[in-house]
Amino acid sequence: MNIVVLAGGNSTEREVSISSGQGVCQALRERNHKAILVDAYFGKESMDGELFSEKYDTEQAAAWMRKQSNNLEEVMKTRQEFFGPHVLEICQKADIVFLALHGANGEDGKVQSVLDLMGIKYTGCGPLSSGMAMDKGITKMVFEAKGVPTPKGMTLEKGECSSYLSDYGMDFPVIVKPCCGGSSVGVCIAHNQQEYGAALMEAFSYENQVVVEQFITGREFSVAVVDGKAYPVIEIAPLEGFYDYKNKYSAGSCVETCPADLPASLTKEMQMYAEKGYEALNLQAYARLDFLMEEDGSMYCLEANTLPGMTPTSLIPQEASVIGMNYPQLCEKLIEVSLKKYQ
């Protein structure tokens, strides 16, 4: 297949996206697909030459994308459009686009809407479900309505909310996070009023809506759901703090165990809630749902990630390896289940 791996973009998760895209592109080429890596935001300077060539240097393409990152802020000051030169033209020539974008403008349904309007096939969820899952406030409301356990919380608007937690009937500690951010960027734990004020300021520096929810002390888990079926549960145990941006992307900062060391009954329960959350948000193809579990076994679904990290060592590849699927096979599997949307 001729495949465009679309990565980069202009979100706070650009660098993670490039790593995902590089890994996916290389893996698909190992499976004899003609995959190329395209930067959604910076595009390609010309359409000269053969696009889907047998001879293609994925590392060189990723290095070029990382170099462009140095100019990202300057370009964003003067350019309004998201897609770079020739991006959509190139995508139209592919059999499918593998979305390796993360965060705003990639994971929130905007790119998916454009691709749908242009008749371009792509991996992952559609626009509506992507947008719902990206918004942690909406996700929380849907989970509560559909019986998926989630921490008590609320959505606050910048300039229209009280800075005192007691006004909302909640107690410390709480976790404060941007409503539509990813990779735990801007997420803070507040144990008292002073920390809460600082956490609100930090979260509101990213977005005009933030989610405040009861902080759950417990073990952290994640469950991939592929084509509606839950994969093995993985536990993430940060050596320090919680699973924030630093711990997610710093080598050796977490111990990841898959399958998680849990009684069979709790494993099945968590997988059941992962599938239920996937269904509640009307997700398609694949997603990853994150959980916290207290000592007594009470579990809470925090959010759904519709374009989760896809580096070779990311969580979903680890879960897939437990059921005998290597990384290149997983990349192919995600294309296979995504194509069902178009049947």
C-alpha positions in Angstrom: 0.0 0.0 0.0 1.0 3.6 -0.5 0.8 5.1 2.9 1.3 8.7 4.2 2.3 8.8 7.9 1.1 12.2 8.9 2.9 13.6 11.9 4.4 16.8 13.4 1.8 19.4 13.5 1.9 22.5 15.7 0.7 21.3 19.1 2.6 21.0 22.3 3.1 17.4 21.5 4.9 17.9 18.1 8.1 16.2 19.2 6.3 13.1 20.5 4.3 13.0 17.2 7.5 13.0 15.2 8.8 10.0 17.2 5.5 8.2 16.7 5.5 8.9 13.0 9.1 7.9 12.5 8.5 4.6 14.2 5.3 3.8 12.3 6.8 4.8 8.9 9.8 2.6 9.4 7.7 -0.3 10.7 5.3 -0.2 7.7 8.3 -0.1 5.3 9.6 -3.2 7.0 6.2 -4.8 6.1 6.9 -3.9 2.4 4.5 -0.9 2.3 5.6 2.3 0.5 5.2 4.5 3.5 6.4 8.1 3.7 6.6 10.6 6.6 4.9 13.9 6.0 4.9 16.9 8.4 1.3 18.1 8.6 2.3 21.7 9.4 5.5 22.2 7.3 4.5 20.0 4.4 6.8 19.3 1.4 8.5 22.0 -0.6 7.7 20.5 -4.0 5.9 17.5 -5.5 8.9 16.7 -7.8 10.0 13.1 -8.1 8.4 9.8 -7.2 6.4 10.2 -3.9 6.1 6.6 -2.8 9.6 5.4 -3.7 11.2 2.1 -2.8 14.2 4.1 -1.7 13.2 6.3 1.1 15.1 7.5 4.2 12.7 7.7 7.1 15.5 8.9 9.5 16.4 11.8 7.2 12.7 12.8 6.9 12.3 12.8 10.7 15.5 14.8 11.1 14.2 17.4 8.7 11.0 17.7 10.7 12.8 18.1 13.9 14.9 20.9 12.3 11.7 22.7 11.4 10.6 22.6 15.0 13.2 25.4 15.7 11.1 27.8 13.6 7.7 26.7 14.8 6.8 29.7 17.0 7.9 32.2 14.4 5.9 30.5 11.6 2.8 30.3 13.8 2.9 34.1 14.4 2.5 34.8 10.6 0.5 31.8 9.3 -3.1 31.0 10.0 -3.6 27.8 8.0 -2.7 24.5 9.6 -1.7 22.3 6.6 1.7 23.0 5.0 2.5 23.0 1.3 1.2 20.1 -0.7 0.1 18.1 2.4 -3.4 17.4 1.2 -2.3 16.7 -2.4 0.1 14.1 -1.1 -2.6 12.6 1.2 -4.9 12.3 -1.8 -2.4 10.1 -3.6 -2.2 7.6 -0.7 -4.3 4.5 -0.1 -4.6 5.6 3.5 -3.2 8.2 5.8 -1.8 6.9 9.1 -2.5 9.6 11.7 0.5 9.9 14.0 -0.5 13.4 15.2 -1.0 14.1 18.9 -2.8 16.9 20.7 -4.6 19.9 19.3 -5.3 20.1 15.6 -4.5 16.4 15.2 -6.4 14.5 17.9 -9.4 16.8 18.2 -11.3 16.0 15.0 -10.2 19.0 12.9 -7.8 17.1 10.7 -10.3 14.2 10.5 -13.0 16.6 9.3 -10.9 17.9 6.4 -9.8 14.4 5.4 -13.4 13.2 5.4 -14.5 16.2 3.2 -11.8 15.3 0.7 -12.6 11.6 0.6 -9.2 10.7 2.1 -9.1 7.5 4.2 -7.2 7.7 7.5 -6.6 5.6 10.7 -8.4 6.0 14.0 -11.6 7.7 15.1 -13.8 10.1 13.1 -14.2 13.8 13.8 -17.1 13.7 16.3 -15.7 11.0 18.6 -12.2 12.5 18.4 -13.5 15.9 19.5 -15.6 14.4 22.3 -12.7 12.3 23.7 -10.3 15.2 23.4 -12.5 17.3 25.7 -12.0 16.0 29.2 -15.1 17.8 30.4 -17.3 16.2 27.8 -15.7 12.8 28.4 -16.4 13.1 32.1 -20.1 13.9 31.4 -20.4 11.0 29.0 -18.8 8.5 31.4 -21.1 9.6 34.2 -24.2 9.2 31.9 -23.1 5.8 30.7 -22.0 4.3 34.0 -18.3 4.4 33.5 -16.7 5.2 36.9 -14.8 8.5 36.8 -13.5 10.9 39.5 -15.8 13.6 40.8 -15.0 16.8 38.9 -16.2 19.9 37.0 -15.3 22.1 34.1 -14.3 25.8 34.8 -14.3 28.7 32.4 -11.5 31.3 32.4 -12.6 34.6 34.0 -16.0 33.1 35.0 -15.0 30.8 37.9 -14.3 31.1 41.6 -10.7 30.7 42.7 -11.9 29.0 45.9 -12.4 25.2 45.7 -14.8 25.2 48.6 -17.3 27.2 46.5 -17.8 24.0 44.4 -18.2 21.6 47.3 -14.9 19.8 46.7 -12.0 19.1 49.0 -8.2 19.0 48.5 -6.3 17.3 47.0 -7.5 17.9 43.4 -5.9 17.6 40.0 -6.2 20.5 37.6 -5.7 20.1 33.9 -6.4 21.9 30.6 -9.7 20.6 29.1 -8.3 19.6 25.7 -4.6 19.2 26.3 -2.6 16.0 26.0 0.5 14.2 27.3 -0.3 15.7 30.8 1.0 19.2 29.6 -0.2 21.8 32.2 -1.5 19.2 34.7 -0.9 20.0 38.4 -1.9 18.5 41.7 -3.1 21.0 44.3 -3.0 20.1 48.1 -4.0 23.5 49.4 -5.5 26.8 48.3 -2.2 28.4 47.3 -1.3 25.4 45.1 -4.8 25.5 43.7 -4.5 29.1 42.6 -1.1 28.4 40.9 -2.5 25.3 39.2 -5.5 27.2 37.8 -3.1 29.9 36.5 -0.9 27.2 34.9 -3.8 25.3 33.2 -5.5 28.5 32.0 -2.3 29.6 30.4 -2.9 26.8 27.9 -6.7 26.9 27.4 -9.8 28.9 28.5 -11.4 25.7 30.0 -9.9 23.5 32.6 -11.1 20.4 34.4 -10.8 20.1 38.2 -11.3 16.7 39.7 -10.8 14.8 42.9 -7.3 13.5 43.1 -7.3 9.7 43.4 -4.4 8.1 45.2 -3.7 4.7 43.7 -2.1 2.7 40.9 -2.1 3.9 37.3 -3.1 1.7 34.4 -3.9 1.9 30.7 -5.9 -0.3 28.4 -5.9 -0.3 24.6 -9.2 -1.1 22.9 -8.7 -2.2 19.3 -11.8 -2.7 17.1 -13.9 -2.7 20.3 -11.9 -5.4 22.1 -9.7 -4.6 25.1 -6.0 -5.6 25.0 -4.0 -6.7 28.1 -3.9 -4.2 31.0 -0.6 -2.3 31.5 0.5 -0.7 34.8 2.5 2.5 34.8 4.4 3.1 38.0 6.4 6.4 38.0 9.5 6.3 40.2 8.6 9.8 41.3 5.4 11.9 41.3 2.7 10.9 38.8 2.5 10.1 35.1 3.1 13.6 33.9 4.9 14.8 30.7 8.4 14.4 32.1 7.7 10.8 33.3 5.9 9.9 30.1 8.8 10.8 27.9 12.0 10.4 30.1 13.6 7.0 29.7 13.7 5.0 32.9 11.3 7.3 34.8 8.6 4.7 35.0 8.2 1.0 35.5 5.7 -0.4 33.0 4.4 -3.9 33.6 2.3 -5.8 31.1 0.2 -7.7 31.8 -0.4 -5.8 35.0 -0.1 -7.7 38.3 -3.8 -7.8 39.1 -6.3 -10.5 40.1 -8.1 -11.9 37.1 -11.4 -10.4 38.3 -10.0 -6.8 38.5 -8.3 -7.3 35.1 -11.6 -8.3 33.5 -13.5 -5.5 35.2 -11.0 -2.9 34.0 -11.1 -4.3 30.5 -14.9 -4.2 30.6 -14.9 -0.5 31.6 -12.4 0.3 28.9 -14.7 -1.3 26.3 -17.7 0.5 27.8 -15.9 3.8 27.7 -14.8 3.2 24.1 -18.5 2.5 23.2 -19.9 5.4 25.2 -17.7 7.9 23.3 -18.6 6.1 20.0 -14.9 5.5 19.3 -13.7 3.7 16.2 -10.7 1.6 15.2 -8.6 2.0 18.3 -8.0 4.1 21.4 -6.3 3.9 24.8 -8.2 4.5 28.0 -6.4 5.5 31.2 -7.3 4.3 34.7 -6.5 4.9 38.4 -7.3 2.2 41.0 -7.4 2.6 44.8 -6.2 0.0 47.3 -9.7 -1.4 47.8 -10.0 -2.1 44.0 -12.2 0.9 43.2 -11.3 2.0 39.7 -11.8 5.2 37.8 -11.5 5.9 34.1 -9.8 9.2 33.5 -9.8 9.7 29.8 -9.7 8.2 26.3 -6.8 8.9 23.9 -7.8 8.5 20.3 -4.3 8.9 18.8 -2.1 7.6 21.6 1.7 7.4 21.4 2.9 5.0 18.8 6.7 4.8 19.3 8.0 1.2 19.4 8.1 1.4 23.2 4.7 3.2 23.7 2.0 1.5 25.8 -0.1 0.0 23.0 2.8 -1.7 21.4 3.7 -3.2 24.8 0.2 -4.5 25.2 0.1 -5.9 21.7 3.4 -7.8 22.3 1.8 -9.7 25.1 -0.7 -11.2 22.7 2.0 -12.1 20.2 1.8 -9.1 17.9 5.1 -7.2 17.2 5.3 -3.5 16.4 5.1 -3.7 12.6 2.2 -6.1 12.8 0.4 -3.8 15.2 0.8 -0.9 12.8 -0.7 -3.0 10.0 -3.5 -4.1 12.4 -4.5 -0.5 13.1 -4.7 0.2 9.4 -6.8 -3.0 8.9 -9.4 -2.0 11.6 -9.5 1.6 10.4 -10.4 0.5 6.9 -13.6 -1.0 8.3 -15.0 2.5 8.6 -15.0 2.7 4.8 -16.6 -0.7 4.0 
